[in-house]
PDB file of C-alpha atoms and ligand atoms in Angstrom:
ATOM      1  CA  VAL A   1      -7.066 175.567 -12.189  1.00  0.00           C
ATOM      2  CA  GLY A   2      -5.133 172.432 -11.964  1.00  0.00           C
ATOM      3  CA  LEU A   3      -6.101 169.364 -13.706  1.00  0.00           C
ATOM      4  CA  ALA A   4      -3.528 166.757 -12.766  1.00  0.00           C
ATOM      5  CA  THR A   5      -1.787 167.199 -15.990  1.00  0.00           C
ATOM      6  CA  ASP A   6      -1.955 170.939 -16.076  1.00  0.00           C
ATOM      7  CA  PRO A   7       0.741 173.079 -14.540  1.00  0.00           C
ATOM      8  CA  PHE A   8      -0.493 175.469 -11.744  1.00  0.00           C
ATOM      9  CA  ASN A   9       0.720 177.912  -9.275  1.00  0.00           C
ATOM     10  CA  VAL A  10      -0.894 178.953  -6.113  1.00  0.00           C
ATOM     11  CA  ALA A  11       0.118 181.095  -2.914  1.00  0.00           C
ATOM     12  CA  LEU A  12       0.326 178.912   0.012  1.00  0.00           C
ATOM     13  CA  GLY A  13      -2.168 179.761   2.683  1.00  0.00           C
ATOM     14  CA  MET A  14      -5.248 178.019   4.409  1.00  0.00           C
ATOM     15  CA  GLY A  15      -8.179 178.060   1.901  1.00  0.00           C
ATOM     16  CA  ALA A  16      -5.861 178.862  -0.905  1.00  0.00           C
ATOM     17  CA  LEU A  17      -5.768 175.365  -2.216  1.00  0.00           C
ATOM     18  CA  GLN A  18      -9.566 175.209  -2.656  1.00  0.00           C
ATOM     19  CA  SER A  19      -9.122 176.736  -6.224  1.00  0.00           C
ATOM     20  CA  ILE A  20      -7.340 173.657  -7.240  1.00  0.00           C
ATOM     21  CA  ASP A  21      -9.215 170.708  -8.938  1.00  0.00           C
ATOM     22  CA  GLY A  22      -9.511 167.680  -6.616  1.00  0.00           C
ATOM     23  CA  VAL A  23      -8.725 169.488  -3.531  1.00  0.00           C
ATOM     24  CA  SER A  24     -11.186 168.689  -0.472  1.00  0.00           C
ATOM     25  CA  ASP A  25     -11.234 169.985   2.840  1.00  0.00           C
ATOM     26  CA  THR A  26     -11.362 168.031   6.158  1.00  0.00           C
ATOM     27  CA  VAL A  27     -12.024 169.067   9.603  1.00  0.00           C
ATOM     28  CA  ARG A  28     -10.832 166.898  12.456  1.00  0.00           C
ATOM     29  CA  ARG A  29     -12.666 167.486  15.801  1.00  0.00           C
ATOM     30  CA  LEU A  30     -11.984 165.951  19.225  1.00  0.00           C
ATOM     31  CA  SER A  31     -14.851 163.566  18.746  1.00  0.00           C
ATOM     32  CA  ASP A  32     -13.014 162.122  15.606  1.00  0.00           C
ATOM     33  CA  MET A  33     -10.018 161.376  17.718  1.00  0.00           C
ATOM     34  CA  GLN A  34     -11.067 161.024  21.209  1.00  0.00           C
ATOM     35  CA  GLY A  35      -9.470 157.638  21.699  1.00  0.00           C
ATOM     36  CA  LEU A  36      -5.973 158.916  20.825  1.00  0.00           C
ATOM     37  CA  PHE A  37      -5.533 161.190  23.905  1.00  0.00           C
ATOM     38  CA  ALA A  38      -4.195 159.694  26.893  1.00  0.00           C
ATOM     39  CA  ASP A  39      -6.466 161.494  29.485  1.00  0.00           C
ATOM     40  CA  GLN A  40      -9.920 160.036  28.796  1.00  0.00           C
ATOM     41  CA  GLU A  41     -11.499 161.941  31.719  1.00  0.00           C
ATOM     42  CA  ALA A  42     -10.255 165.183  30.196  1.00  0.00           C
ATOM     43  CA  VAL A  43     -11.650 164.064  26.682  1.00  0.00           C
ATOM     44  CA  ALA A  44     -15.046 163.430  28.100  1.00  0.00           C
ATOM     45  CA  ALA A  45     -15.073 166.729  30.249  1.00  0.00           C
ATOM     46  CA  ILE A  46     -14.385 168.818  27.206  1.00  0.00           C
ATOM     47  CA  LEU A  47     -16.769 166.916  24.927  1.00  0.00           C
ATOM     48  CA  ALA A  48     -19.560 167.533  27.460  1.00  0.00           C
ATOM     49  CA  GLU A  49     -19.062 171.179  26.773  1.00  0.00           C
ATOM     50  CA  GLY A  50     -18.560 171.121  23.025  1.00  0.00           C
ATOM     51  CA  ASP A  51     -16.499 169.698  20.161  1.00  0.00           C
ATOM     52  CA  PRO A  52     -13.426 171.641  19.506  1.00  0.00           C
ATOM     53  CA  VAL A  53     -11.512 171.609  16.049  1.00  0.00           C
ATOM     54  CA  ILE A  54      -8.203 170.082  16.484  1.00  0.00           C
ATOM     55  CA  TYR A  55      -6.834 170.453  13.128  1.00  0.00           C
ATOM     56  CA  GLU A  56      -8.055 170.942   9.434  1.00  0.00           C
ATOM     57  CA  PHE A  57      -6.458 170.103   5.888  1.00  0.00           C
ATOM     58  CA  SER A  58      -6.869 170.717   2.506  1.00  0.00           C
ATOM     59  CA  ALA A  59      -5.576 168.028   0.148  1.00  0.00           C
ATOM     60  CA  ARG A  60      -5.540 166.488  -3.241  1.00  0.00           C
ATOM     61  CA  GLN A  61      -4.979 162.901  -2.693  1.00  0.00           C
ATOM     62  CA  ASN A  62      -4.448 161.126  -5.911  1.00  0.00           C
ATOM     63  CA  PRO A  63      -5.494 157.531  -6.568  1.00  0.00           C
ATOM     64  CA  SER A  64      -2.988 155.089  -5.035  1.00  0.00           C
ATOM     65  CA  SER A  65      -2.449 153.664  -8.439  1.00  0.00           C
ATOM     66  CA  ASP A  66      -1.194 157.053  -9.598  1.00  0.00           C
ATOM     67  CA  LYS A  67       2.231 157.884  -9.956  1.00  0.00           C
ATOM     68  CA  SER A  68       1.836 161.833  -9.635  1.00  0.00           C
ATOM     69  CA  LEU A  69       2.237 163.589  -6.168  1.00  0.00           C
ATOM     70  CA  SER A  70      -0.338 164.295  -3.655  1.00  0.00           C
ATOM     71  CA  PHE A  71      -0.132 167.239  -1.538  1.00  0.00           C
ATOM     72  CA  GLY A  72      -2.036 169.086   1.309  1.00  0.00           C
ATOM     73  CA  LEU A  73      -1.763 172.089   3.767  1.00  0.00           C
ATOM     74  CA  THR A  74      -2.535 171.214   7.434  1.00  0.00           C
ATOM     75  CA  ARG A  75      -3.332 173.714  10.327  1.00  0.00           C
ATOM     76  CA  ILE A  76      -3.379 172.191  13.837  1.00  0.00           C
ATOM     77  CA  ARG A  77      -4.883 174.453  16.142  1.00  0.00           C
ATOM     78  CA  SER A  78      -3.252 175.515  19.388  1.00  0.00           C
ATOM     79  CA  GLY A  79      -4.368 173.728  22.716  1.00  0.00           C
ATOM     80  CA  THR A  80      -4.210 170.772  24.863  1.00  0.00           C
ATOM     81  CA  ILE A  81      -6.337 167.904  26.048  1.00  0.00           C
ATOM     82  CA  GLY A  82      -5.419 166.980  29.791  1.00  0.00           C
ATOM     83  CA  GLY A  83      -1.962 168.560  29.231  1.00  0.00           C
ATOM     84  CA  GLU A  84      -1.358 166.709  25.805  1.00  0.00           C
ATOM     85  CA  TYR A  85      -0.862 169.005  22.952  1.00  0.00           C
ATOM     86  CA  TYR A  86      -3.268 169.051  19.996  1.00  0.00           C
ATOM     87  CA  MET A  87      -1.921 166.674  17.234  1.00  0.00           C
ATOM     88  CA  THR A  88      -2.894 164.903  14.074  1.00  0.00           C
ATOM     89  CA  ARG A  89      -4.334 161.345  14.109  1.00  0.00           C
ATOM     90  CA  GLY A  90      -0.974 160.005  12.607  1.00  0.00           C
ATOM     91  CA  HIS A  91      -0.599 157.243  10.005  1.00  0.00           C
ATOM     92  CA  PHE A  92       1.643 154.970   8.376  1.00  0.00           C
ATOM     93  CA  HIS A  93       1.813 154.571   4.566  1.00  0.00           C
ATOM     94  CA  ARG A  94       0.833 151.259   2.974  1.00  0.00           C
ATOM     95  CA  GLY A  95       3.006 150.234   0.040  1.00  0.00           C
ATOM     96  CA  LYS A  96       6.189 152.308  -1.071  1.00  0.00           C
ATOM     97  CA  GLY A  97       5.931 156.037  -0.626  1.00  0.00           C
ATOM     98  CA  ASP A  98       7.963 158.742   1.055  1.00  0.00           C
ATOM     99  CA  GLU A  99       6.683 162.301   2.237  1.00  0.00           C
ATOM    100  CA  VAL A 100       8.048 165.548   2.825  1.00  0.00           C
ATOM    101  CA  TYR A 101       6.890 168.179   5.618  1.00  0.00           C
ATOM    102  CA  VAL A 102       7.481 171.814   5.094  1.00  0.00           C
ATOM    103  CA  THR A 103       6.536 173.910   8.157  1.00  0.00           C
ATOM    104  CA  LEU A 104       5.106 177.408   7.141  1.00  0.00           C
ATOM    105  CA  ASN A 105       4.025 178.669  10.709  1.00  0.00           C
ATOM    106  CA  GLY A 106       4.189 177.649  14.356  1.00  0.00           C
ATOM    107  CA  GLN A 107       6.263 175.439  16.504  1.00  0.00           C
ATOM    108  CA  GLY A 108       5.710 171.499  16.539  1.00  0.00           C
ATOM    109  CA  VAL A 109       7.247 168.091  17.318  1.00  0.00           C
ATOM    110  CA  LEU A 110       6.942 165.424  14.541  1.00  0.00           C
ATOM    111  CA  LEU A 111       6.718 162.067  16.245  1.00  0.00           C
ATOM    112  CA  LEU A 112       7.793 158.979  14.218  1.00  0.00           C
ATOM    113  CA  GLN A 113       7.845 155.327  14.579  1.00  0.00           C
ATOM    114  CA  THR A 114       8.479 152.171  12.729  1.00  0.00           C
ATOM    115  CA  ARG A 115       6.334 149.032  12.901  1.00  0.00           C
ATOM    116  CA  ASP A 116       9.209 147.410  14.469  1.00  0.00           C
ATOM    117  CA  GLY A 117       9.659 149.726  17.341  1.00  0.00           C
ATOM    118  CA  GLN A 118      12.154 152.286  16.262  1.00  0.00           C
ATOM    119  CA  ARG A 119      11.213 155.858  17.333  1.00  0.00           C
ATOM    120  CA  ARG A 120      12.144 159.269  16.729  1.00  0.00           C
ATOM    121  CA  GLU A 121      11.286 163.010  17.263  1.00  0.00           C
ATOM    122  CA  THR A 122      12.057 166.096  15.221  1.00  0.00           C
ATOM    123  CA  THR A 123      11.327 169.727  15.567  1.00  0.00           C
ATOM    124  CA  MET A 124       8.914 171.451  13.163  1.00  0.00           C
ATOM    125  CA  ALA A 125       9.488 175.208  12.778  1.00  0.00           C
ATOM    126  CA  ALA A 126       8.858 177.707  10.230  1.00  0.00           C
ATOM    127  CA  GLY A 127      11.220 177.014   7.282  1.00  0.00           C
ATOM    128  CA  THR A 128      12.128 173.495   8.332  1.00  0.00           C
ATOM    129  CA  LEU A 129      11.914 170.499   6.029  1.00  0.00           C
ATOM    130  CA  SER A 130      10.986 167.017   7.620  1.00  0.00           C
ATOM    131  CA  TYR A 131      11.508 163.938   5.379  1.00  0.00           C
ATOM    132  CA  VAL A 132       9.599 160.990   6.167  1.00  0.00           C
ATOM    133  CA  PRO A 133      10.764 157.729   4.458  1.00  0.00           C
ATOM    134  CA  THR A 134       8.556 154.851   3.612  1.00  0.00           C
ATOM    135  CA  GLY A 135       7.878 152.733   6.819  1.00  0.00           C
ATOM    136  CA  TRP A 136       7.895 155.631   9.391  1.00  0.00           C
ATOM    137  CA  GLY A 137       4.479 156.305  10.895  1.00  0.00           C
ATOM    138  CA  HIS A 138       4.092 159.893  11.542  1.00  0.00           C
ATOM    139  CA  ARG A 139       2.175 162.464  13.624  1.00  0.00           C
ATOM    140  CA  ALA A 140       2.524 166.232  14.067  1.00  0.00           C
ATOM    141  CA  VAL A 141       2.036 167.913  17.440  1.00  0.00           C
ATOM    142  CA  ASN A 142       1.457 171.631  17.844  1.00  0.00           C
ATOM    143  CA  VAL A 143       3.508 172.634  21.041  1.00  0.00           C
ATOM    144  CA  GLY A 144       3.168 176.418  20.271  1.00  0.00           C
ATOM    145  CA  SER A 145       0.688 179.024  21.059  1.00  0.00           C
ATOM    146  CA  ASP A 146      -0.085 179.838  17.312  1.00  0.00           C
ATOM    147  CA  GLY A 147      -1.467 177.430  14.556  1.00  0.00           C
ATOM    148  CA  LEU A 148       1.103 174.876  13.361  1.00  0.00           C
ATOM    149  CA  VAL A 149       0.730 174.965   9.538  1.00  0.00           C
ATOM    150  CA  PHE A 150       2.684 172.844   7.111  1.00  0.00           C
ATOM    151  CA  LEU A 151       2.721 171.717   3.635  1.00  0.00           C
ATOM    152  CA  SER A 152       2.926 168.007   2.826  1.00  0.00           C
ATOM    153  CA  VAL A 153       3.792 166.394  -0.354  1.00  0.00           C
ATOM    154  CA  TRP A 154       3.512 162.443  -0.739  1.00  0.00           C
ATOM    155  CA  SER A 155       3.845 159.993  -3.492  1.00  0.00           C
ATOM    156  CA  GLY A 156       0.587 159.178  -5.196  1.00  0.00           C
ATOM    157  CA  ALA A 157       1.435 155.487  -4.568  1.00  0.00           C
ATOM    158  CA  VAL A 158       0.588 155.947  -0.906  1.00  0.00           C
ATOM    159  CA  ASP A 159      -2.365 154.516   0.765  1.00  0.00           C
ATOM    160  CA  HIS A 160      -3.040 155.602   4.410  1.00  0.00           C
ATOM    161  CA  ASP A 161      -3.082 153.373   7.235  1.00  0.00           C
ATOM    162  CA  TYR A 162      -4.662 155.038  10.207  1.00  0.00           C
ATOM    163  CA  GLU A 163      -5.726 151.856  12.104  1.00  0.00           C
ATOM    164  CA  THR A 164      -2.468 150.761  13.243  1.00  0.00           C
ATOM    165  CA  ILE A 165      -2.071 154.006  15.035  1.00  0.00           C
ATOM    166  CA  ALA A 166      -5.553 153.998  16.397  1.00  0.00           C
ATOM    167  CA  ARG A 167      -4.875 150.528  17.807  1.00  0.00           C
ATOM    168  CA  ARG A 168      -1.389 151.040  19.400  1.00  0.00           C
ATOM    169  CA  GLY A 169      -0.766 154.800  19.295  1.00  0.00           C
ATOM    170  CA  PHE A 170       2.587 156.326  19.515  1.00  0.00           C
ATOM    171  CA  PRO A 171       5.295 155.156  21.955  1.00  0.00           C
ATOM    172  CA  ARG A 172       5.747 158.870  23.015  1.00  0.00           C
ATOM    173  CA  ARG A 173       3.461 161.681  23.781  1.00  0.00           C
ATOM    174  CA  VAL A 174       4.106 165.447  24.009  1.00  0.00           C
ATOM    175  CA  ILE A 175       2.835 166.999  27.129  1.00  0.00           C
ATOM    176  CA  SER A 176       2.731 170.684  28.353  1.00  0.00           C
ATOM    177  CA  ALA A 177       4.921 171.360  31.465  1.00  0.00           C
ATOM    178  CA  PRO A 178       5.680 174.418  33.480  1.00  0.00           C
ATOM    179  CA  ASP A 179       9.052 175.036  31.444  1.00  0.00           C
ATOM    180  CA  GLY A 180       7.560 174.006  28.079  1.00  0.00           C
ATOM    181  CA  PRO A 181       6.879 170.889  26.100  1.00  0.00           C
ATOM    182  CA  VAL A 182       8.345 167.719  27.167  1.00  0.00           C
ATOM    183  CA  VAL A 183       8.136 164.244  25.326  1.00  0.00           C
ATOM    184  CA  VAL A 184       7.013 161.445  27.778  1.00  0.00           C
ATOM    185  CA  THR A 185       7.064 157.634  27.137  1.00  0.00           C
TER     186      THR A 185
HETATM  187 MN1   MN B 201       1.887 160.720   5.464  1.00  0.00          MN
END
């Protein structure tokens, strides 16, 4: 189903979007994002034993010349690397284009930052809507013991900038502590 011009309707669940034309699946393993975690000794130790999946997503990314909506479903696995929770790489949007996240399962923190240094954190929990205006780089962090699953819908005009985050990271990290997750600078 689902040429861009055809209406379609699917149940939401990992794997469920695969029946839609143009949807592709991506798996991000630790080796794909090893430089993003703070504890590089922990990264090296884990990679010596294997290469765990950190998150996976199914998405339809329309051409950035396209005015239709792109969408995807992401599942971040539960786990930590040197005490830092599993997370997405994070990115900025180039050009003008907002995004919404709708959390379907799990417990998370959404880290946000602007290019000029503003920063924000919001809670992701089943049933919550998170709105990401243009200009705010965003990274989702799974702080729960279950998968963090969320639907995202973004403007087709968006082109993704992962390089800025790879270079400078996020100003805050989310770390596992005895009493639960803490956000540290
Ligand atoms: Mn985005």
